[in-house]
Amino acid sequence: MYKIITKREIAPNIISLEVAAPLIAKRVKPGQFIILLVDERGERIPVTIADYNRENGRIRIIFQVVGKTTAQLSQMNEGDELFALVGPLGNPSEIDNYGTVVTVGGGTGIASVYPITRELKEAGNRVISIIGAKTRDLIIMEDEIRKASTELLVTTDDGSYARKGFVTEILDEVLQKEKDVKKVWAIGPAPMMKAASEVTKPHGIETIVSLNAIMVDGTGMCGSCRVTVNGETKFVCVDGPEFNGHLVDWPEFMNRLARYEKMEKHSFEAYRKVCGEENG
Amino acid sequence: MAEMIPTPERMKRSQRPMPEQDPKKRVCNFDEVPLGYTTEDAIYEAQRCLQCKPAPCVEGCPAEIHIPQFILKIVEEGFASAYLEILKTNSLPTMCGRVCPQEEQCQRACVYNKMGKPISIGRLERFVSDWARKHDTKEKLPDSKKKSKLVAVVGSGPAGLTCAADLAKMGYDVTIFEALHKTGGVLTYGIPEFRLPKKIVGYEVDKIKDLGVKIVTDFVVGLTKGVDELAGEFDAIFLANGAGAPQFMHIPGENLNDVYSANEFLTRSNLMKAYKFPEFDTPIKAGKKVVVIGGGNVAMDAARTALRLGAKDVHVVYRRTKEEAPARAEEIAHAEEEGIVFDFLTLPVRILGDEKGNVTGMECIKMRLGEPDESGRRRPLPIEGSNFVMQVDMVICAIGTAANPIVARSATSVQTNKRGYFIVDEKTRATSREGIFAGGDITRGSATVISAIGDGKKAARAIDRYLSSGGSLRKSKK
Ligand SMILES: Cc1cc2nc3c(=O)[nH]c(=O)nc-3n(C[C@H](O)[C@H](O)[C@H](O)COP(=O)(O)OP(=O)(O)OC[C@H]3O[C@@H](n4cnc5c(N)ncnc54)[C@H](O)[C@@H]3O)c2cc1C
Ligand SMILES: Cc1cc2nc3c(=O)[nH]c(=O)nc-3n(C[C@H](O)[C@H](O)[C@H](O)COP(=O)(O)OP(=O)(O)OC[C@H]3O[C@@H](n4cnc5c(N)ncnc54)[C@H](O)[C@@H]3O)c2cc1C
Ligand code: SF4
Ligand code: SF4
Ligand code: FES
């Protein structure tokens, strides 16, 4: 039903899939995500829709292998079918002509920030993009982001490519220089989004983050994805995934991300063992 | 063939108990707890029925099942025809025989109830439908001509399944849209295996597919496509998306790591089969000392699931008393037999945790009952200064669910009430927009399986009337 049309490993352990999902491709807007199941026994995992083609009915997802499900997904090939795929879930990003905006992507967050960046520019904004990763190999979608934004700044943590440093350091510099930034999007690992929110706070610039909470249904039915924002409980899947980063209760959010750490590790190790044996 | 016995003898007999798994064994497995009547049990129990005319029990059943008739057929050992008798008014008897609050419905109305030993109508219904499933008994359908009109059903819970089945039997072309990857609604994701085995739900769903109903899973109406869009493609729509949004108490500590909504806990366990982790990928935590907040069926299901996942100590806290608890008496009794401890007249005020987000305890306050409130139940009032802390490491919140706005938001001119439930005509289930009908929990708030089935039936009849008198949503203007 949900056939994988193309598969590419765009960086070590980071894979891009194009999947046939015409109904989703028709309606999706930047900021939305899907939930997929690899097989009947699988876990429902959320992944951002990194790109879409309304004509050929395909969506593109980009994911990093971090555990059992993503490892299993990385073993699938062109022509294989996913067991389930549902979307588009969550609210679209609020795209408007703000003036000057900054989009920041860290790691696979680059994929999430890409469609937002593109749409912001199309809406008439001057978009400064900052992307970063641990090392040179892990910088993804550089050309696409360059095309989608007005200006692009690249960093690597280890300095193996472009500037050395964290995306948040560059963000700080940009905000010192640019006096008229209206809004910032920062998407990536939770510590990065938290740090980016701390950088923008003294400047009083609204900062949107996209929370990667642990989900089950993704439609507001279970409450697994809940997070405290401005003192209120919100469900990331239906009230988000984007929130004002200055209002998110980060320590609670990060604690909740680690809820199943032990079991996840166990599951991943068991999978690797079986797979390793099977593949010789 | 067995026969009815003389009335005095009938009156002497007492209710035949249902064989059940031993509580000590069953807390270690997810198998069904009640084992079902044997043929001999069923005949013995059926022979007690006085065959009243008119039969008060029928009025107690929301589906108006022809109770004395099907019971008589059991005595005559015509199990297939007993089943067909039930099917005339209830399309999912395998479910109702198991999960209906019988003691408050048909059995409360039974003339024997005064003597404290009503006919076990639910158990008989279950016996008959299980017999039929084992023998694959199917009803003979009249050759209804295929009709060209298209009907969309939103949600595959008992309301949606029933409406779809009835319309398909009339010859309509029906498509069910379901958000999850599996069908059955609460029957699949909420009610645990040990009360309602999923292979039974699967069997019923397969029968409905055999009628020609198309089922589209992974389709969130309101996101994948809106109701307004479906209205352009279908001649009528039945909205049966349930009331699945979990509610929380809004007390401090509620978002700590080991605080679950009952929906999350049960969905992980039932829908995702987390109780079989790591054979299935979805994880679930098994607390050692678990407390469940609430007094309904959902709270019982969560507590009993926690026990089966390995909890050593499970408490249920409820702010009123056992008498007010909305759970079925049978479920409370099952929970007690399994060693679950009830703390009545107790209200949580705060959940305590450490800096890593682990739950370390729950602070509660003792309650007393005051004057009756609007619901007629005595209002629980806190006893000042009675606060105390329970040592627990997991909390499950089962205080009810609310309407999820996703469907309603995409349905122009379909009115909802203040709480987000669709406003419908009680008899026809028609909403404020012509051609759109609604039923089940999304029109009632959390209710029962049988009321959802009843709504599905009524809506199917009303949809048939609407369509056969020339109505068509896709051809009408908003
Ligand atoms: C809205 C949203 C969009 C996302 N977009 C992307 C994306 O575009 N690319 C990408 O690589 N990743 C994305 N993620 C994260 C992705 O869902 C997780 O990497 C994935 O679930 C890991 O599963 P696993 O079994 O491989 O790893 P596991 O070993 O199970 O888990 C690794 C970590 O992933 C997180 N995780 C585990 N299970 C879930 C779950 N059911 N739901 C959410 N998070 C979970 C946990 O924090 C966990 O510690 C997104 C998450 C959300 C909520
Ligand atoms: C744990 C638990 C135990 C219970 N125990 C009992 C019991 O013992 N006896 C009893 O009589 N009742 C019981 N109930 C209540 C009973 O299950 C419900 O009243 C009944 O299931 C309602 O049926 P429904 O068809 O209206 O909705 P549901 O069963 O809720 O089904 C609704 C379906 O619609 C789907 N849906 C929702 N939104 C969308 C959307 N946007 N697009 C597409 N599909 C959507 C859902 O995924 C779901 O499958 C229990 C409920 C729970 C939660
Ligand atoms: S459907 Fe429920 S109320 Fe009706 S006879 Fe069966 S058990 Fe009783
Ligand atoms: S009321 Fe009781 S005894 Fe009378 S017909 Fe109904 S089930 Fe039988
Ligand atoms: S994932 Fe279940 S409510 Fe958000």
mmCIF file of C-alpha atoms in Angstrom, chain A residues 1-2 23-24 26-27 32 37 39-44 68-69 72 83-91 214-224 226-228 233 235 238 252 255-260 263-264 266-267, chain B residues 179-182 189 216-220 222-226 229 244-246 248 250 254-261 263-265 267-268 271-272 274 277-285 354-358 404 406 409:
data_model
loop_
_atom_site.group_PDB
_atom_site.id
_atom_site.type_symbol
_atom_site.label_atom_id
_atom_site.label_comp_id
_atom_site.label_asym_id
_atom_site.label_seq_id
_atom_site.Cartn_x
_atom_site.Cartn_y
_atom_site.Cartn_z
ATOM 1 C CA MET A 1 0.000 0.000 0.000
ATOM 2 C CA TYR A 2 2.694 2.484 0.966
ATOM 3 C CA LEU A 23 -3.546 11.580 -0.192
ATOM 4 C CA ILE A 24 -0.853 12.828 2.168
ATOM 5 C CA LYS A 26 -1.902 16.311 -1.715
ATOM 6 C CA ARG A 27 -2.627 17.975 1.611
ATOM 7 C CA GLN A 32 3.564 18.275 9.503
ATOM 8 C CA LEU A 37 4.746 1.112 11.095
ATOM 9 C CA ASP A 39 5.478 -4.327 10.208
ATOM 10 C CA GLU A 40 2.629 -5.744 12.202
ATOM 11 C CA ARG A 41 4.692 -6.125 15.352
ATOM 12 C CA GLY A 42 6.318 -2.765 14.971
ATOM 13 C CA GLU A 43 6.149 0.461 16.901
ATOM 14 C CA ARG A 44 4.358 3.516 15.569
ATOM 15 C CA LYS A 68 15.301 -0.852 16.469
ATOM 16 C CA THR A 69 12.569 0.654 14.321
ATOM 17 C CA GLN A 72 14.591 -2.011 10.524
ATOM 18 C CA PHE A 83 2.782 -1.826 6.955
ATOM 19 C CA ALA A 84 1.110 1.461 7.829
ATOM 20 C CA LEU A 85 1.537 5.139 7.122
ATOM 21 C CA VAL A 86 -0.806 7.827 8.374
ATOM 22 C CA GLY A 87 -0.895 11.584 8.010
ATOM 23 C CA PRO A 88 -0.466 14.390 7.543
ATOM 24 C CA LEU A 89 -0.457 14.834 11.322
ATOM 25 C CA GLY A 90 0.052 17.895 13.490
ATOM 26 C CA ASN A 91 -0.436 21.545 12.686
ATOM 27 C CA ILE A 214 7.319 10.009 22.171
ATOM 28 C CA MET A 215 4.044 9.212 20.439
ATOM 29 C CA VAL A 216 1.685 6.318 19.945
ATOM 30 C CA ASP A 217 -1.425 7.261 17.934
ATOM 31 C CA GLY A 218 -0.473 10.809 16.936
ATOM 32 C CA THR A 219 -4.110 11.936 16.902
ATOM 33 C CA GLY A 220 -4.734 13.113 20.468
ATOM 34 C CA MET A 221 -5.967 9.805 21.844
ATOM 35 C CA CYS A 222 -3.265 8.666 24.273
ATOM 36 C CA GLY A 223 -1.456 11.613 25.852
ATOM 37 C CA SER A 224 1.969 9.945 25.534
ATOM 38 C CA ARG A 226 2.227 15.563 26.457
ATOM 39 C CA VAL A 227 4.454 18.465 27.373
ATOM 40 C CA THR A 228 4.084 21.493 29.620
ATOM 41 C CA THR A 233 -0.345 20.514 29.461
ATOM 42 C CA PHE A 235 -0.353 17.252 23.351
ATOM 43 C CA VAL A 238 -2.466 17.768 18.006
ATOM 44 C CA GLU A 252 10.358 17.745 31.892
ATOM 45 C CA ASN A 255 12.994 13.484 31.000
ATOM 46 C CA ARG A 256 9.992 12.220 29.088
ATOM 47 C CA LEU A 257 12.126 11.491 26.014
ATOM 48 C CA ALA A 258 14.133 9.068 28.119
ATOM 49 C CA ARG A 259 11.082 7.225 29.432
ATOM 50 C CA TYR A 260 11.827 3.940 27.707
ATOM 51 C CA MET A 263 13.761 -1.092 26.963
ATOM 52 C CA GLU A 264 14.747 0.634 23.708
ATOM 53 C CA HIS A 266 17.358 -3.907 24.934
ATOM 54 C CA SER A 267 15.173 -4.079 21.841
ATOM 55 C CA ALA B 179 -7.542 6.472 11.972
ATOM 56 C CA LEU B 180 -5.617 3.600 13.516
ATOM 57 C CA HIS B 181 -3.977 0.688 11.708
ATOM 58 C CA LYS B 182 -6.476 -1.715 13.271
ATOM 59 C CA TYR B 189 -7.354 -0.609 21.769
ATOM 60 C CA VAL B 216 -9.665 2.035 4.917
ATOM 61 C CA THR B 217 -7.281 2.140 7.886
ATOM 62 C CA ASP B 218 -4.586 4.785 8.525
ATOM 63 C CA PHE B 219 -7.021 7.490 7.491
ATOM 64 C CA VAL B 220 -7.642 10.340 9.931
ATOM 65 C CA GLY B 222 -10.132 15.780 9.440
ATOM 66 C CA LEU B 223 -6.456 15.414 8.453
ATOM 67 C CA THR B 224 -6.122 12.894 5.626
ATOM 68 C CA LYS B 225 -9.407 14.254 4.271
ATOM 69 C CA GLY B 226 -12.045 16.400 5.923
ATOM 70 C CA GLU B 229 -14.415 16.626 1.306
ATOM 71 C CA GLY B 244 -11.184 9.188 22.809
ATOM 72 C CA ALA B 245 -9.337 12.237 24.178
ATOM 73 C CA PRO B 246 -7.951 11.401 27.624
ATOM 74 C CA PHE B 248 -6.118 14.600 33.225
ATOM 75 C CA HIS B 250 -4.407 18.993 36.280
ATOM 76 C CA GLU B 254 1.062 14.805 36.241
ATOM 77 C CA ASN B 255 3.642 14.835 33.454
ATOM 78 C CA LEU B 256 6.264 12.882 35.347
ATOM 79 C CA ASN B 257 7.658 9.938 33.403
ATOM 80 C CA ASP B 258 5.657 7.126 34.935
ATOM 81 C CA VAL B 259 2.298 8.823 34.852
ATOM 82 C CA TYR B 260 0.093 7.346 32.154
ATOM 83 C CA SER B 261 -3.350 8.105 30.898
ATOM 84 C CA ASN B 263 -5.697 5.318 27.170
ATOM 85 C CA GLU B 264 -1.942 5.304 26.659
ATOM 86 C CA PHE B 265 -1.408 2.404 29.021
ATOM 87 C CA THR B 267 -3.346 1.272 23.902
ATOM 88 C CA ARG B 268 0.264 0.265 24.351
ATOM 89 C CA LEU B 271 -3.362 -2.280 20.335
ATOM 90 C CA MET B 272 0.422 -2.422 20.231
ATOM 91 C CA ALA B 274 3.387 -4.146 24.486
ATOM 92 C CA PHE B 277 7.618 -6.785 24.404
ATOM 93 C CA PRO B 278 10.232 -7.401 22.997
ATOM 94 C CA GLU B 279 8.445 -9.810 20.647
ATOM 95 C CA PHE B 280 6.414 -6.728 19.732
ATOM 96 C CA ASP B 281 8.385 -3.470 19.536
ATOM 97 C CA THR B 282 6.305 -1.058 21.596
ATOM 98 C CA PRO B 283 7.544 -0.754 25.177
ATOM 99 C CA ILE B 284 5.458 -0.322 28.319
ATOM 100 C CA LYS B 285 6.571 0.222 31.895
ATOM 101 C CA ASP B 354 12.611 13.021 41.615
ATOM 102 C CA GLU B 355 14.654 15.196 39.260
ATOM 103 C CA LYS B 356 14.881 12.421 36.659
ATOM 104 C CA GLY B 357 11.132 12.378 36.394
ATOM 105 C CA ASN B 358 10.542 9.129 38.288
ATOM 106 C CA ASN B 404 -11.494 14.944 20.074
ATOM 107 C CA ILE B 406 -10.375 16.762 14.716
ATOM 108 C CA ARG B 409 -13.471 20.893 12.856
#
